[in-house]
């Protein structure tokens, strides 16, 4: 059927199907540009998309004719597709068989308007650029041009090592043909070198012979059979597996090679002899199928044709003989119609010509040289390369096999046949290593290649004949658009050098993932000299030995390598910038400004340049780093400067761009400093680097940001304290939650400031420390304001009385008078329970630790962000920085830190001490007031001793130690101990009328004091004994005064009164001392002694103790909430203001009493 009729039929059927869909009622509404219409009788069904109509049927039955036509036109630009479960199929307009194979070259880059999604490959950066579409959104920063150039360079592809330029094979021998022929040659060389290569069958028979020999008598000796070294057998099996030769084929080759070696008694083996020997001994029956036999036979014929017909210089008659004989072998009748004698005749004709050729002398007089060395060197070199590839593990091609050294010795047996010299072997082996590296990317192969190429003997050290021989192995290389003749070694070095050059032209692309390979590639480039075409042309001359130019190494004295490396740096950095442009244009990162992305990517390029590539380049071209600095700095600066002009506030875009630009500037400055170091060493001129004006733009807006944070942070910290309930955060974290929140807020602010990665000066640091100080100090002041003075916790001082025993019952006065506290103080005392005070103390302890960490963190961040003294080194001439300026700056910074944090620490310490004292005072004078303070020694010492109250102390201390942090536990226990001693002294001196102590009572009280000290020592697990003894000295001295004679105490009182009369009173500030009058009067008041009572009655008219009712008030045991019994006083040994006013009258009485005593004495 004609194609035109098929097309017409297809269109007709398509119309009918569309008409059916319209007439079936599935299309509910048809819309046209002129409006809705009931039918499409006049429509052109050939221009309506069938897929669109089906979609309309599924989605609701509304058809837009204009949209259907657009869909059809869009679909017509793509091949016709058939969608099925097994996959999508498409039809081609042209015949694929007629079109031929697809082109191998990469198509040129094309910029299209559409978008395409391409999968990126992480294994190769080059592949990701071959299919990238760089036509993105509006390009405001000139990145599109760079991206197009990068794609253009990537489209050139990743080329391998250029070919050596050996003469081509005219018979079309494939790589597989060469590999199999190389294996045959290796076996033949081993046999002709005296190494026996037994077929597989012989080896099986040999094993059976050994088994039978063990069964026979020791006297019977088995028949002598050629023995094969077990080691050689294993090596041959390894080679066979490496070269992918089947066991059946290997058996045929070995069998025929053994026969060939047996027939030949002298002379060298050559390739024609091997092929002829195999053709005469291997038949169709040795192969599993006709195809494999035909391929094998064609290979043997092609080898003979390549060597004898195309390469050997023969008379025309002999050439015709060779051509005729080889054509007979190719024909199918060779195995069918021709008799064995006819085949022998054909083989003999070829052998005669081959023997004539092989009998010709070599041209250069080398040992074992044959005519084939030079005549077929293009075949020999290819075969030897195939043998060298045996060295690489077929399962892991990047590694040498374990038997590499032993196999290499066997391969060297082929030198005499292939015409390989040591110099050629070293060069070819190095080439094979490089080729294998290109294939596997295993870096150690390059190291092997470098060592192998470094062994290549320079031309001037060659034997003259060998030099002439190597020069005769001509390779044609393309240089500057023309062909140049090189010898084999030069061609190898040029191919490797060309490959190195292509990689180093874009070393950022090829060596970023494996930087160690860059060092190896540079060593390889150094080993081959990296010759230019001009140097090769100058060194190549048929009449001169091979120049040693290719062995030149890159050193500082040779300017050519330095210029070449500069060119590498310039081109590679340019290509890296182009790839960065592609990344920016195709980036899908949201909320990231393109300039910020660009700076981050360029910084990675600069970092690789600094850490990976420059350390290798610097030994040959130390000034090359300046090229990359200039390129990166200029490229980004041209795009940053317009942006900086529009920055007026610290927006998200401004912050990201300025931060990224500043870090890039720092990295480039580091590179520049490295260049300056090289400048000092090599005394070369360097252009000056101008920094981006980031600090000028960012300085004011950063300061505004910091100032703006001040009020917010104070508000947040205040809110955190308002919500505080002073409960421990957890069992292990016993501080309050508010302090954790405060430091979190401050640390976040610090991290935000330094996390901007923008230049900061001392003004910014001062503003930050101001926030820290006011936030922490405000927190501490609010904690302090929640406390009360501990004087509110002391009971009222009772009136002074003299001891007497009441005989006649009288109406007694009430003793305890209470003062009503201020409502605000009362509320605070209600909240300041011992557990909450402990949490406050824990919080301050945590505060001290975190302050140190915060200070260290800010100092470290400042050291990283601070303006360096030599920051402007890149803008100004290198010179000495004044040490005094640097010291002045550092001293100012230290002063800021010391002023800020030391004040905060001191305030926290003072509040901590106050809380600690408040805990002890509350425990003794508030919580244990009724159970301890009001009952100790009341009425009778023996019935109210201290031992009965220690259980209460133990319970309180257990609770406190369970709440308090271990670091402040001893301080709190010491505070309780000090308060207990204070309460003990209060009982002795301010105990009231119900407490009077006799001499026998003093002994019991001394025992109680000793018991109290031991309680707090706790057998060495409590407070240190020395500290306990030190704190108890005042109480011990007070007790000692009670044990003195009354006359002695009175005399001491008189002496103290004289001091008062002289105006030298030591109790000016209300504190009690052992020898002052106030303490002595109280001792006399509480001594159970008639003489003391009489003295107090006569001299001071003090009332009797029996006149007062000293029983504890019922209200006192139910406090809080009412604390009317608490009078304002500083301590139990500190007089209140009211007490001090009463002392003035007491002083007058003491003076008057003293004068009377003196008058009586006179």
mmCIF file of C-alpha atoms in Angstrom, residues 732-948:
data_model
loop_
_atom_site.group_PDB
_atom_site.id
_atom_site.type_symbol
_atom_site.label_atom_id
_atom_site.label_comp_id
_atom_site.label_asym_id
_atom_site.label_seq_id
_atom_site.Cartn_x
_atom_site.Cartn_y
_atom_site.Cartn_z
ATOM 1 C CA UNK A 732 19.914 17.574 88.315
ATOM 2 C CA UNK A 733 19.407 21.207 87.267
ATOM 3 C CA UNK A 734 18.438 22.945 90.474
ATOM 4 C CA UNK A 735 18.485 26.501 89.199
ATOM 5 C CA UNK A 736 15.398 28.486 88.257
ATOM 6 C CA UNK A 737 14.075 28.523 84.702
ATOM 7 C CA UNK A 738 14.251 32.308 84.370
ATOM 8 C CA UNK A 739 18.058 32.502 84.479
ATOM 9 C CA UNK A 740 18.314 29.847 81.773
ATOM 10 C CA UNK A 741 15.982 31.898 79.604
ATOM 11 C CA UNK A 742 17.958 35.088 80.237
ATOM 12 C CA UNK A 743 21.259 33.543 79.164
ATOM 13 C CA UNK A 744 19.582 31.889 76.190
ATOM 14 C CA UNK A 745 18.364 35.276 75.013
ATOM 15 C CA UNK A 746 21.805 36.827 75.474
ATOM 16 C CA UNK A 747 23.608 33.955 73.771
ATOM 17 C CA UNK A 748 21.225 34.126 70.833
ATOM 18 C CA UNK A 749 21.902 37.840 70.524
ATOM 19 C CA UNK A 750 25.654 37.261 70.633
ATOM 20 C CA UNK A 751 25.378 34.481 68.068
ATOM 21 C CA UNK A 752 23.259 36.646 65.811
ATOM 22 C CA UNK A 753 25.724 39.503 65.936
ATOM 23 C CA UNK A 754 28.841 37.467 65.325
ATOM 24 C CA UNK A 755 26.948 35.066 63.088
ATOM 25 C CA UNK A 756 26.461 37.881 60.601
ATOM 26 C CA UNK A 757 30.142 37.447 59.697
ATOM 27 C CA UNK A 758 30.463 41.168 59.158
ATOM 28 C CA UNK A 759 33.301 43.489 60.169
ATOM 29 C CA UNK A 760 32.920 44.771 63.737
ATOM 30 C CA UNK A 761 34.749 47.463 65.689
ATOM 31 C CA UNK A 762 35.002 48.368 69.348
ATOM 32 C CA UNK A 763 31.830 50.454 69.145
ATOM 33 C CA UNK A 764 29.794 47.367 68.277
ATOM 34 C CA UNK A 765 31.463 45.447 71.109
ATOM 35 C CA UNK A 766 30.678 48.230 73.552
ATOM 36 C CA UNK A 767 27.027 48.252 72.509
ATOM 37 C CA UNK A 768 26.824 44.475 72.898
ATOM 38 C CA UNK A 769 28.434 44.485 76.340
ATOM 39 C CA UNK A 770 26.058 47.254 77.366
ATOM 40 C CA UNK A 771 23.134 44.953 76.545
ATOM 41 C CA UNK A 772 24.749 42.136 78.501
ATOM 42 C CA UNK A 773 25.440 44.332 81.520
ATOM 43 C CA UNK A 774 22.013 45.944 81.741
ATOM 44 C CA UNK A 775 20.237 42.635 81.205
ATOM 45 C CA UNK A 776 22.203 40.753 83.876
ATOM 46 C CA UNK A 777 22.339 43.654 86.307
ATOM 47 C CA UNK A 778 18.616 44.257 85.888
ATOM 48 C CA UNK A 779 17.961 40.611 86.670
ATOM 49 C CA UNK A 780 20.135 40.746 89.790
ATOM 50 C CA UNK A 781 18.561 43.963 91.029
ATOM 51 C CA UNK A 782 15.101 42.490 90.700
ATOM 52 C CA UNK A 783 16.223 39.412 92.642
ATOM 53 C CA UNK A 784 17.689 41.718 95.295
ATOM 54 C CA UNK A 785 14.487 43.722 95.551
ATOM 55 C CA UNK A 786 12.583 40.523 96.307
ATOM 56 C CA UNK A 787 14.654 40.004 99.488
ATOM 57 C CA UNK A 788 14.175 41.554 102.949
ATOM 58 C CA UNK A 789 16.648 42.553 105.590
ATOM 59 C CA UNK A 790 17.295 39.717 108.000
ATOM 60 C CA UNK A 791 16.687 42.102 110.921
ATOM 61 C CA UNK A 792 12.959 41.593 110.295
ATOM 62 C CA UNK A 793 13.357 37.966 111.406
ATOM 63 C CA UNK A 794 14.733 38.658 114.923
ATOM 64 C CA UNK A 795 12.422 38.668 117.951
ATOM 65 C CA UNK A 796 12.100 41.786 120.080
ATOM 66 C CA UNK A 797 14.746 42.409 122.720
ATOM 67 C CA UNK A 798 13.181 41.899 126.146
ATOM 68 C CA UNK A 799 13.637 44.523 128.916
ATOM 69 C CA UNK A 800 16.626 44.228 131.242
ATOM 70 C CA UNK A 801 15.801 42.731 134.651
ATOM 71 C CA UNK A 802 17.656 41.549 137.704
ATOM 72 C CA UNK A 803 17.372 38.011 138.975
ATOM 73 C CA UNK A 804 15.046 37.414 141.930
ATOM 74 C CA UNK A 805 12.865 34.627 143.215
ATOM 75 C CA UNK A 806 9.243 35.547 143.589
ATOM 76 C CA UNK A 807 7.751 34.576 147.004
ATOM 77 C CA UNK A 808 4.450 36.431 147.072
ATOM 78 C CA UNK A 809 2.189 35.923 144.038
ATOM 79 C CA UNK A 810 1.588 39.261 142.312
ATOM 80 C CA UNK A 811 0.076 40.393 139.030
ATOM 81 C CA UNK A 812 2.843 39.989 136.419
ATOM 82 C CA UNK A 813 3.438 42.122 133.368
ATOM 83 C CA UNK A 814 3.256 40.757 129.843
ATOM 84 C CA UNK A 815 6.750 40.486 128.407
ATOM 85 C CA UNK A 816 6.566 39.941 124.659
ATOM 86 C CA UNK A 817 5.459 42.959 122.708
ATOM 87 C CA UNK A 818 5.259 42.606 118.962
ATOM 88 C CA UNK A 819 5.691 45.188 116.228
ATOM 89 C CA UNK A 820 3.454 44.912 113.162
ATOM 90 C CA UNK A 821 5.503 44.757 109.971
ATOM 91 C CA UNK A 822 4.857 46.641 106.785
ATOM 92 C CA UNK A 823 2.457 44.800 104.468
ATOM 93 C CA UNK A 824 5.062 44.766 101.652
ATOM 94 C CA UNK A 825 7.688 43.206 103.949
ATOM 95 C CA UNK A 826 5.123 40.711 105.154
ATOM 96 C CA UNK A 827 4.331 39.611 101.597
ATOM 97 C CA UNK A 828 8.001 39.195 100.787
ATOM 98 C CA UNK A 829 8.618 37.133 103.909
ATOM 99 C CA UNK A 830 5.708 34.910 103.005
ATOM 100 C CA UNK A 831 7.351 34.130 99.626
ATOM 101 C CA UNK A 832 10.909 33.807 100.943
ATOM 102 C CA UNK A 833 10.677 30.284 102.276
ATOM 103 C CA UNK A 834 13.864 28.322 102.790
ATOM 104 C CA UNK A 835 13.350 26.135 99.658
ATOM 105 C CA UNK A 836 12.780 29.185 97.482
ATOM 106 C CA UNK A 837 15.815 30.907 98.994
ATOM 107 C CA UNK A 838 17.870 27.812 98.173
ATOM 108 C CA UNK A 839 16.679 27.903 94.552
ATOM 109 C CA UNK A 840 17.658 31.568 94.389
ATOM 110 C CA UNK A 841 21.110 30.708 95.685
ATOM 111 C CA UNK A 842 21.420 27.884 93.144
ATOM 112 C CA UNK A 843 20.383 30.325 90.456
ATOM 113 C CA UNK A 844 23.127 32.740 91.427
ATOM 114 C CA UNK A 845 25.650 29.914 91.399
ATOM 115 C CA UNK A 846 24.510 28.995 87.882
ATOM 116 C CA UNK A 847 24.646 32.693 87.070
ATOM 117 C CA UNK A 848 28.338 32.837 87.984
ATOM 118 C CA UNK A 849 29.199 29.848 85.814
ATOM 119 C CA UNK A 850 27.266 31.118 82.822
ATOM 120 C CA UNK A 851 28.742 34.589 83.113
ATOM 121 C CA UNK A 852 32.194 33.090 82.725
ATOM 122 C CA UNK A 853 31.118 31.033 79.744
ATOM 123 C CA UNK A 854 29.374 34.016 78.176
ATOM 124 C CA UNK A 855 32.459 36.175 78.623
ATOM 125 C CA UNK A 856 34.744 33.528 77.138
ATOM 126 C CA UNK A 857 32.376 33.039 74.224
ATOM 127 C CA UNK A 858 32.216 36.754 73.454
ATOM 128 C CA UNK A 859 35.999 37.069 73.755
ATOM 129 C CA UNK A 860 36.600 34.195 71.361
ATOM 130 C CA UNK A 861 34.053 35.478 68.881
ATOM 131 C CA UNK A 862 35.575 38.941 69.110
ATOM 132 C CA UNK A 863 39.057 37.596 68.473
ATOM 133 C CA UNK A 864 37.762 36.017 65.289
ATOM 134 C CA UNK A 865 35.753 39.031 64.175
ATOM 135 C CA UNK A 866 37.918 41.858 65.482
ATOM 136 C CA UNK A 867 39.598 44.189 63.019
ATOM 137 C CA UNK A 868 43.136 42.920 62.607
ATOM 138 C CA UNK A 869 45.982 45.439 63.089
ATOM 139 C CA UNK A 870 47.215 44.575 59.595
ATOM 140 C CA UNK A 871 43.739 44.504 58.066
ATOM 141 C CA UNK A 872 44.614 47.208 55.588
ATOM 142 C CA UNK A 873 47.815 45.519 54.611
ATOM 143 C CA UNK A 874 46.357 44.770 51.192
ATOM 144 C CA UNK A 875 45.459 48.419 50.612
ATOM 145 C CA UNK A 876 48.624 50.031 51.864
ATOM 146 C CA UNK A 877 52.272 49.450 51.421
ATOM 147 C CA UNK A 878 53.587 46.717 53.670
ATOM 148 C CA UNK A 879 55.059 48.319 56.732
ATOM 149 C CA UNK A 880 55.532 47.965 60.446
ATOM 150 C CA UNK A 881 52.421 48.178 62.585
ATOM 151 C CA UNK A 882 52.863 50.323 65.695
ATOM 152 C CA UNK A 883 52.883 47.996 68.650
ATOM 153 C CA UNK A 884 51.578 50.748 70.922
ATOM 154 C CA UNK A 885 48.421 51.113 68.817
ATOM 155 C CA UNK A 886 47.713 47.421 69.032
ATOM 156 C CA UNK A 887 48.302 47.440 72.798
ATOM 157 C CA UNK A 888 46.049 50.463 73.252
ATOM 158 C CA UNK A 889 43.261 48.728 71.347
ATOM 159 C CA UNK A 890 43.669 45.510 73.330
ATOM 160 C CA UNK A 891 43.755 47.382 76.616
ATOM 161 C CA UNK A 892 40.539 49.186 75.754
ATOM 162 C CA UNK A 893 38.841 45.903 74.913
ATOM 163 C CA UNK A 894 40.078 44.280 78.138
ATOM 164 C CA UNK A 895 38.830 47.250 80.116
ATOM 165 C CA UNK A 896 35.400 46.847 78.572
ATOM 166 C CA UNK A 897 35.226 43.182 79.525
ATOM 167 C CA UNK A 898 36.574 43.758 83.041
ATOM 168 C CA UNK A 899 34.233 46.649 83.735
ATOM 169 C CA UNK A 900 31.178 44.789 82.452
ATOM 170 C CA UNK A 901 31.605 41.350 83.924
ATOM 171 C CA UNK A 902 33.429 42.096 87.188
ATOM 172 C CA UNK A 903 30.669 44.446 88.322
ATOM 173 C CA UNK A 904 28.076 41.819 87.523
ATOM 174 C CA UNK A 905 30.068 39.143 89.343
ATOM 175 C CA UNK A 906 30.525 41.309 92.429
ATOM 176 C CA UNK A 907 26.829 42.109 92.528
ATOM 177 C CA UNK A 908 25.945 38.435 92.245
ATOM 178 C CA UNK A 909 28.400 37.573 95.031
ATOM 179 C CA UNK A 910 26.914 40.212 97.334
ATOM 180 C CA UNK A 911 23.369 39.005 96.694
ATOM 181 C CA UNK A 912 24.492 35.412 97.180
ATOM 182 C CA UNK A 913 26.008 36.246 100.562
ATOM 183 C CA UNK A 914 22.851 38.056 101.579
ATOM 184 C CA UNK A 915 20.672 35.099 100.570
ATOM 185 C CA UNK A 916 22.999 32.718 102.361
ATOM 186 C CA UNK A 917 22.789 34.755 105.591
ATOM 187 C CA UNK A 918 19.049 35.056 105.160
ATOM 188 C CA UNK A 919 18.700 31.269 104.948
ATOM 189 C CA UNK A 920 20.544 30.712 108.228
ATOM 190 C CA UNK A 921 18.748 33.518 110.006
ATOM 191 C CA UNK A 922 15.342 32.331 108.802
ATOM 192 C CA UNK A 923 16.029 28.746 109.877
ATOM 193 C CA UNK A 924 17.047 29.678 113.444
ATOM 194 C CA UNK A 925 15.135 32.876 114.212
ATOM 195 C CA UNK A 926 11.987 32.203 112.200
ATOM 196 C CA UNK A 927 11.339 28.557 111.393
ATOM 197 C CA UNK A 928 12.848 27.230 114.679
ATOM 198 C CA UNK A 929 11.908 30.235 116.816
ATOM 199 C CA UNK A 930 9.234 28.511 118.855
ATOM 200 C CA UNK A 931 10.834 25.093 118.996
ATOM 201 C CA UNK A 932 14.395 26.240 119.663
ATOM 202 C CA UNK A 933 14.875 29.910 120.424
ATOM 203 C CA UNK A 934 12.005 30.402 122.904
ATOM 204 C CA UNK A 935 12.501 27.098 124.742
ATOM 205 C CA UNK A 936 16.262 26.681 125.078
ATOM 206 C CA UNK A 937 17.198 26.994 128.799
ATOM 207 C CA UNK A 938 13.815 28.488 129.654
ATOM 208 C CA UNK A 939 13.150 28.230 133.374
ATOM 209 C CA UNK A 940 15.782 25.577 133.985
ATOM 210 C CA UNK A 941 18.910 24.738 132.007
ATOM 211 C CA UNK A 942 18.908 21.081 132.864
ATOM 212 C CA UNK A 943 15.362 20.516 131.626
ATOM 213 C CA UNK A 944 15.729 22.462 128.350
ATOM 214 C CA UNK A 945 19.140 21.536 127.043
ATOM 215 C CA UNK A 946 20.321 21.818 123.452
ATOM 216 C CA UNK A 947 20.353 18.109 122.730
ATOM 217 C CA UNK A 948 16.570 17.956 122.558
#
